[in-house]
Coordinates of C-alpha atoms and ligand atoms in Angstrom, one line a residue:
X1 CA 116.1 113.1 69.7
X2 CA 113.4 110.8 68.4
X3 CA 110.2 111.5 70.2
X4 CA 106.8 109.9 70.2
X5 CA 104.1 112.3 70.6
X6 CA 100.3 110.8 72.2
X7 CA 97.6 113.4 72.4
X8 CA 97.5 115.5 69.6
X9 CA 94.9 118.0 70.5
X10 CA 94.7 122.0 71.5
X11 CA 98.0 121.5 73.9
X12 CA 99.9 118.9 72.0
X13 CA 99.7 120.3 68.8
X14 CA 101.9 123.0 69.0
X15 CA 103.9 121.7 71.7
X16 CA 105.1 118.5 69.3
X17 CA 105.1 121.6 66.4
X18 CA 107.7 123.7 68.8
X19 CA 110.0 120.0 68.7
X20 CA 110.1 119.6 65.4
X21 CA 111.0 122.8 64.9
X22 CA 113.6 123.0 67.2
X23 CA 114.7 120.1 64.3
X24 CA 114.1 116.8 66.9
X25 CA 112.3 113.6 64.8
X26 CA 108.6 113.4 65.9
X27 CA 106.0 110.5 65.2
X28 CA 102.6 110.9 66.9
X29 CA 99.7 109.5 67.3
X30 CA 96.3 111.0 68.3
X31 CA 93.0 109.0 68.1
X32 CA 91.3 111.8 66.3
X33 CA 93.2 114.9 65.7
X34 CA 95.5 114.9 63.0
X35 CA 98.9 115.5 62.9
X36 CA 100.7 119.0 62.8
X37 CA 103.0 119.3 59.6
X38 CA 106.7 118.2 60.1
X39 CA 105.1 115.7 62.6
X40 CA 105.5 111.7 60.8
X41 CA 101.7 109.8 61.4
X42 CA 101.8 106.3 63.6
X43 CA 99.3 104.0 63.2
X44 CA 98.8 103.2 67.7
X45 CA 100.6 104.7 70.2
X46 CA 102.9 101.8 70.6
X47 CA 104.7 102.1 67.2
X48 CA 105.0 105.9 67.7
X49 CA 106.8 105.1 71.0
X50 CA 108.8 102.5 69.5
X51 CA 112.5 102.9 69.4
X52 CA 111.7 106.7 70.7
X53 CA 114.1 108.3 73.3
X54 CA 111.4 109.9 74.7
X55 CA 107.6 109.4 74.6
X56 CA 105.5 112.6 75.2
X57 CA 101.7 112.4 76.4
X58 CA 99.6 115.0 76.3
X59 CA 95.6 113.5 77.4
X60 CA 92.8 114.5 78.9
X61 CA 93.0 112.5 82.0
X62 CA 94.7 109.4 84.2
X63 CA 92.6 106.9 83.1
X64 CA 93.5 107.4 79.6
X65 CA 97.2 107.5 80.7
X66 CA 97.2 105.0 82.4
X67 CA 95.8 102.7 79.8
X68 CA 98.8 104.9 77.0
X69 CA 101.3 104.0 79.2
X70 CA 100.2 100.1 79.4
X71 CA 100.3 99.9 75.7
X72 CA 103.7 101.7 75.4
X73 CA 105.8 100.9 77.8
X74 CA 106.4 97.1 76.3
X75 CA 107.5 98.9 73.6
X76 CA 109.6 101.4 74.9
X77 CA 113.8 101.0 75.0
X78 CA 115.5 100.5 78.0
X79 CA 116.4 103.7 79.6
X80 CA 113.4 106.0 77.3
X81 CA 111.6 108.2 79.1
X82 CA 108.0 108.5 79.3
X83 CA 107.1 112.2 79.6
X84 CA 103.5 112.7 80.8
X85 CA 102.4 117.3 80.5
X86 CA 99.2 116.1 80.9
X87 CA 97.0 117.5 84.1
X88 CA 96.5 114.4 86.0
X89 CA 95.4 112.8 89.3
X90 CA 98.3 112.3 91.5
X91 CA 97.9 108.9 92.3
X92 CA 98.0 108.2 88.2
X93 CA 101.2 109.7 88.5
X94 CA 102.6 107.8 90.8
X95 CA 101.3 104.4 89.2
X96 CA 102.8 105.0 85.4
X97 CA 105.8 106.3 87.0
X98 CA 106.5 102.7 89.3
X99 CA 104.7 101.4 86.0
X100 CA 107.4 102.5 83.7
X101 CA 110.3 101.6 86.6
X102 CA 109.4 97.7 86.1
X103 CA 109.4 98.0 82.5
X104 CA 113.2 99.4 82.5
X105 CA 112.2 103.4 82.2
X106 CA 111.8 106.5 83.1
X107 CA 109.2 108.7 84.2
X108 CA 108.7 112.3 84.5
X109 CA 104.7 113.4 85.2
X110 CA 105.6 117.5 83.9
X111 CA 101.8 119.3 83.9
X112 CA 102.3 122.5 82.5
X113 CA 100.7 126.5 82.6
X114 CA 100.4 128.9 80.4
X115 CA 97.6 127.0 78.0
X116 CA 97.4 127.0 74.2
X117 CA 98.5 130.6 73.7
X118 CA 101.8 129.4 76.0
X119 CA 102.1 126.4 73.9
X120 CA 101.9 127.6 70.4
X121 CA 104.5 130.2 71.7
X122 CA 106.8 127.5 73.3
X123 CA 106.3 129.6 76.8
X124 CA 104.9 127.1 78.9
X125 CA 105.8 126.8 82.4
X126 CA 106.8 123.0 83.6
X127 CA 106.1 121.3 87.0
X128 CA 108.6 118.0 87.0
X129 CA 108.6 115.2 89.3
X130 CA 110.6 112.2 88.8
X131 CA 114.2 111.2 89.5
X132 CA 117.4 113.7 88.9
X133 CA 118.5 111.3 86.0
X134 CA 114.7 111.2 84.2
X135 CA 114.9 115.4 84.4
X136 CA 118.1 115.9 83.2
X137 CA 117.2 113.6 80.3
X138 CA 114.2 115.7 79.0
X139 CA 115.1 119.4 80.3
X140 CA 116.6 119.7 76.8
X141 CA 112.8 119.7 75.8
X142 CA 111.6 121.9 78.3
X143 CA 113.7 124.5 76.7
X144 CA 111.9 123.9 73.5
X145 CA 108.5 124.1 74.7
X146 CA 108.5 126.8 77.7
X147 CA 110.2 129.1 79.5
X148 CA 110.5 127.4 82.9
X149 CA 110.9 123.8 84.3
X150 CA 111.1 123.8 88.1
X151 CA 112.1 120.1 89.1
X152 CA 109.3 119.6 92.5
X153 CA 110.9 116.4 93.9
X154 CA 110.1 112.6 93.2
X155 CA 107.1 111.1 90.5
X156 CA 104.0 112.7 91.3
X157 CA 105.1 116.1 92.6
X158 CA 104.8 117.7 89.1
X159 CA 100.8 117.2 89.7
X160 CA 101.3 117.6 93.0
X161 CA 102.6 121.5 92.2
X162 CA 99.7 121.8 89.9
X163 CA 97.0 121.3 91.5
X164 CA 97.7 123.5 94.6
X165 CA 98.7 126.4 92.2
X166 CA 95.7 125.6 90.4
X167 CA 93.1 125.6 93.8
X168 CA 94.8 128.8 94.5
X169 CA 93.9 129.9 91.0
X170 CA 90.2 129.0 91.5
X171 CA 89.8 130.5 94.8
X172 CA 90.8 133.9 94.1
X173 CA 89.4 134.3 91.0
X174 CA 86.3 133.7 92.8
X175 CA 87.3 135.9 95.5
X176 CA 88.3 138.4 93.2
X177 CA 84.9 138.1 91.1
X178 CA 83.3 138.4 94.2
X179 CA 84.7 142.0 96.0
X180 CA 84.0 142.9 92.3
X181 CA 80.3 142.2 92.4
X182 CA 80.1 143.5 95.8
X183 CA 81.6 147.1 94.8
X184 CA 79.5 147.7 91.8
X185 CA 76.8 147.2 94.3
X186 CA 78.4 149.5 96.9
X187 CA 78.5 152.2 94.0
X188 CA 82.4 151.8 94.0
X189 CA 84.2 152.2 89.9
X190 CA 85.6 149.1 89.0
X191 CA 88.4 151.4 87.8
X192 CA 88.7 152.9 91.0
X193 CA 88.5 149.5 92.7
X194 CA 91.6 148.2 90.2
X195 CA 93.5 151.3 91.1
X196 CA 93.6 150.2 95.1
X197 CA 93.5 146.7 94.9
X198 CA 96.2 146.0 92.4
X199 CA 98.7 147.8 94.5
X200 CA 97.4 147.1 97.8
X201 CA 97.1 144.0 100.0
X202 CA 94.5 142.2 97.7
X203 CA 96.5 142.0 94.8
X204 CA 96.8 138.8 93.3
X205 CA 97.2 137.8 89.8
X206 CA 93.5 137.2 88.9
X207 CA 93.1 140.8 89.5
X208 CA 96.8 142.5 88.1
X209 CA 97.7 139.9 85.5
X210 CA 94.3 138.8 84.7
X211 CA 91.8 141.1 85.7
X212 CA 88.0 139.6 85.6
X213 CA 86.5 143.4 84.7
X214 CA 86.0 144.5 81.1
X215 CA 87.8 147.4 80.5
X216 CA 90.1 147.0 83.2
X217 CA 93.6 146.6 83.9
X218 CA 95.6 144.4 81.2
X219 CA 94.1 143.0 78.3
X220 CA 92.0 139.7 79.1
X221 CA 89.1 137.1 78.4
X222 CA 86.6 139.7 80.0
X223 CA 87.8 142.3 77.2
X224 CA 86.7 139.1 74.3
X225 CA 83.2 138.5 75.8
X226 CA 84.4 135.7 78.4
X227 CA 85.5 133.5 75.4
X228 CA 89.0 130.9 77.1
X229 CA 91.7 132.3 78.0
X230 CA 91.3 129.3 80.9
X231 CA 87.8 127.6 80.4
X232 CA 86.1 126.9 83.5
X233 CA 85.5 123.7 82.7
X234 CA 89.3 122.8 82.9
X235 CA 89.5 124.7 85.8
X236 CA 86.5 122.4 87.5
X237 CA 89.0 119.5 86.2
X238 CA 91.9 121.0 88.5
X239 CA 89.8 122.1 91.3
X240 CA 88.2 118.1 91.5
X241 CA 92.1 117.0 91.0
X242 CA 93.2 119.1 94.3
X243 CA 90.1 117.7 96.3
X244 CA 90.7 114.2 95.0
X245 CA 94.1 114.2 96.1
X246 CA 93.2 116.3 99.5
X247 CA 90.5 113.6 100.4
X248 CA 93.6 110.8 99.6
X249 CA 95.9 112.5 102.2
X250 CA 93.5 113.6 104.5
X251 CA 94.1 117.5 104.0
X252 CA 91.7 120.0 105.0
X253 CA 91.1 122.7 102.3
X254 CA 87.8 124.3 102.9
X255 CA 87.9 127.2 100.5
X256 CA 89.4 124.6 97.7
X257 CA 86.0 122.8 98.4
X258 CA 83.9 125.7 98.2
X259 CA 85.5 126.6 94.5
X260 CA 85.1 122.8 93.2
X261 CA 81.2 123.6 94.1
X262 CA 81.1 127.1 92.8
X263 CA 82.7 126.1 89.3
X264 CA 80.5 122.7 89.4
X265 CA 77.4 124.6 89.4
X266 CA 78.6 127.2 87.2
X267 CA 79.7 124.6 84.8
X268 CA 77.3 122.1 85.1
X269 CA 73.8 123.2 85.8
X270 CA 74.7 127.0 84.3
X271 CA 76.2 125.7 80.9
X272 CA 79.1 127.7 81.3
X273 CA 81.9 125.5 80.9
X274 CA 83.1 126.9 77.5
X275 CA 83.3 130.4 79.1
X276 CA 86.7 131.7 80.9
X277 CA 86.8 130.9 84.4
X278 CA 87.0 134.4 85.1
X279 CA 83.7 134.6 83.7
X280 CA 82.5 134.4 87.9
X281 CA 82.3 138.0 87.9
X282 CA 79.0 138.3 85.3
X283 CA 77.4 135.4 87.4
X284 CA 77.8 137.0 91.0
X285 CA 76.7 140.5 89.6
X286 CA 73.5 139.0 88.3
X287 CA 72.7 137.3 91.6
X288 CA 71.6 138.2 94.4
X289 CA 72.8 137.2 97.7
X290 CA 71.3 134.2 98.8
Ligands
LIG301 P1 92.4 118.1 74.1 O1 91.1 117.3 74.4 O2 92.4 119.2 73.0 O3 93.5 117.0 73.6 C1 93.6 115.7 74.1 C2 93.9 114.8 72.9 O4 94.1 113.5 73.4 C3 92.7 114.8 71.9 O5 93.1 115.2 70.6 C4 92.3 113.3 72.0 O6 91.8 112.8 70.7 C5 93.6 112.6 72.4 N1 93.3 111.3 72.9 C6 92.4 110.9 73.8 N2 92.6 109.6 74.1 C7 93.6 109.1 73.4 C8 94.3 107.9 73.3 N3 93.9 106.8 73.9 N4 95.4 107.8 72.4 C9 95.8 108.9 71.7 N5 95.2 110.1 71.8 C10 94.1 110.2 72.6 O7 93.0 118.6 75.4 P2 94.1 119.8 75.7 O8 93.5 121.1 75.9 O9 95.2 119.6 74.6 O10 94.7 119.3 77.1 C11 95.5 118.2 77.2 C12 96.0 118.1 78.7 O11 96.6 119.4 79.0 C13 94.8 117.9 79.7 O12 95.2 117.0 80.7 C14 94.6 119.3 80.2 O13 94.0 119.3 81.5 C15 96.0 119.9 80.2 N6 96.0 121.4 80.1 C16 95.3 122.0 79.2 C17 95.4 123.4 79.1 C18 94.5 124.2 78.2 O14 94.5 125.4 78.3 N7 93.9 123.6 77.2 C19 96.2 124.1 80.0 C20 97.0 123.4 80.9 C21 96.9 122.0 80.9

């Protein structure tokens, strides 16, 4: 396939790295970072999206999509698909998706997990929304660059998937961080406290998988002095994503609030939004209650 690549940073690096590899033609376009080797240099995302099959973006945000997508699109062949991974709002989604639908495309919004460790090693996990005919299209691709694709439903669902995994992310790690702080105080070993909880019924993957304690279950951030792993500030992103969409739809999700404030605090009046998210447990254990 011929693929234009926008967004060339820590994610999209390695993911257009994994295509070209995988021996597909790649031109990309970043406004600062520089292209990976293999991958051909554009001059604006339009001429890297023109006469591509598929055009891959991989931003920081829906604004910025939105404004790719306006200056690709007229560009784009008939039948192409545009293939957003980045982490977006919803409703962005849903407009570049009807966006490219008048301009004779196809959209698939396909946020991904599994970060820059899961896209240098072509791991990634992919949440698709968009129409049977726009995922077949670009599940080739999803081979390439992760392990799993799971198709959610119609445009928007892929962020849709996202951000509830993501708010469920948030809230137990703070949970988790929190029964933490709570038995160090109650004199309980955080060894001790692994040993139960992992295997009983507050396991969860912040504690088995990705266990906030140094020293302490698998290998994680909290064994490399907090350093991302997941930095909180992304994880604020999500968490603002899930409430943004909640307040659109009229959901009520309490505890996905209370996280959004936790990590806004944490990450913008602590300074502590290059840390791993997990990084909660140090905070609550040098606080007191209050
Ligand atoms: P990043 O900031 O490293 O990369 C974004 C790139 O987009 C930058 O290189 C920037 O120069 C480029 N860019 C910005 N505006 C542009 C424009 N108009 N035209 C072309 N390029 C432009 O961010 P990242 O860590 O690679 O994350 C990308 C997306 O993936 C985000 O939406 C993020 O939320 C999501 N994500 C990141 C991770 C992670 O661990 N880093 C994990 C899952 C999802």
């Amino acid at each position: 396939m011929k693929i234009g690549f926008v967004g060339l940073g820590n994610m999209g690096a390695p993911m257009a790295a994994n295509l070209v590899a995988a021996g597909h033609e790649v031109v990309g376009f970043d406004t600062v970072a520089p292209c990976p080797d293999g991958v051909a240099s554009a001059a604006s995302a339009a001429e890297a999206a023109s006469g591509a099959d598929v055009v891959l973006t991989m931003l920081p945000n829906g604004a910025i999509l939105r404004a790719v997508a306006a200056e690709v699109l007229p560009t784009m062949a008939q039948g192409a698909v545009l293939l957003d991974c980045s982490t977006v709002d919803v409703e962005s989604a849903r407009a570049v998706a009807a966006e490219a639908e008048s301009a004779g495309c196809l959209a698939v919004d396909a946020p991904v997990s599994g970060g820059i460790g899961g896209a240098a090693a072509g791991t990634l996990t992919f949440m698709a929304g968009g129409s049977d005919e726009a995922f077949a299209k670009v599940a080739p691709l999803f081979e390439i660059m992760g392990q799993k694709a799971v198709h959610c439903g119609p445009s928007g669902n892929g962020q849709a998937a996202k951000i509830c995994n993501n708010m469920i992310l948030g809230v137990t790690m703070i949970g988790t961080c929190e029964a933490f702080a709570l038995a160090d105080k109650l004199g309980l070993d955080r060894q001790k406290m692994f040993d139960v909880v992992s295997t009983s019924s507050g396991y969860s993957w912040t504690m088995n998988a990705y266990c906030p304690a140094q020293g302490v279950g698998p290998e994680s951030p909290a064994d490399n002095d907090y350093k991302p792993g997941f930095a909180a500030a992304l994880m604020l992103k999500d968490l603002r994503l899930s409430q943004q969409a909640a307040q659109a739809v009229d959901a009520d999700t309490p505890m996905g609030q209370a996280a959004t404030e936790l990590y806004a605090t944490f990450v913008e009046e602590e300074g502590a939004g290059d840390k791993d998210f997990s990084a909660m447990l140090p905070r609550f254990v040098s606080r007191r209650r209050g």
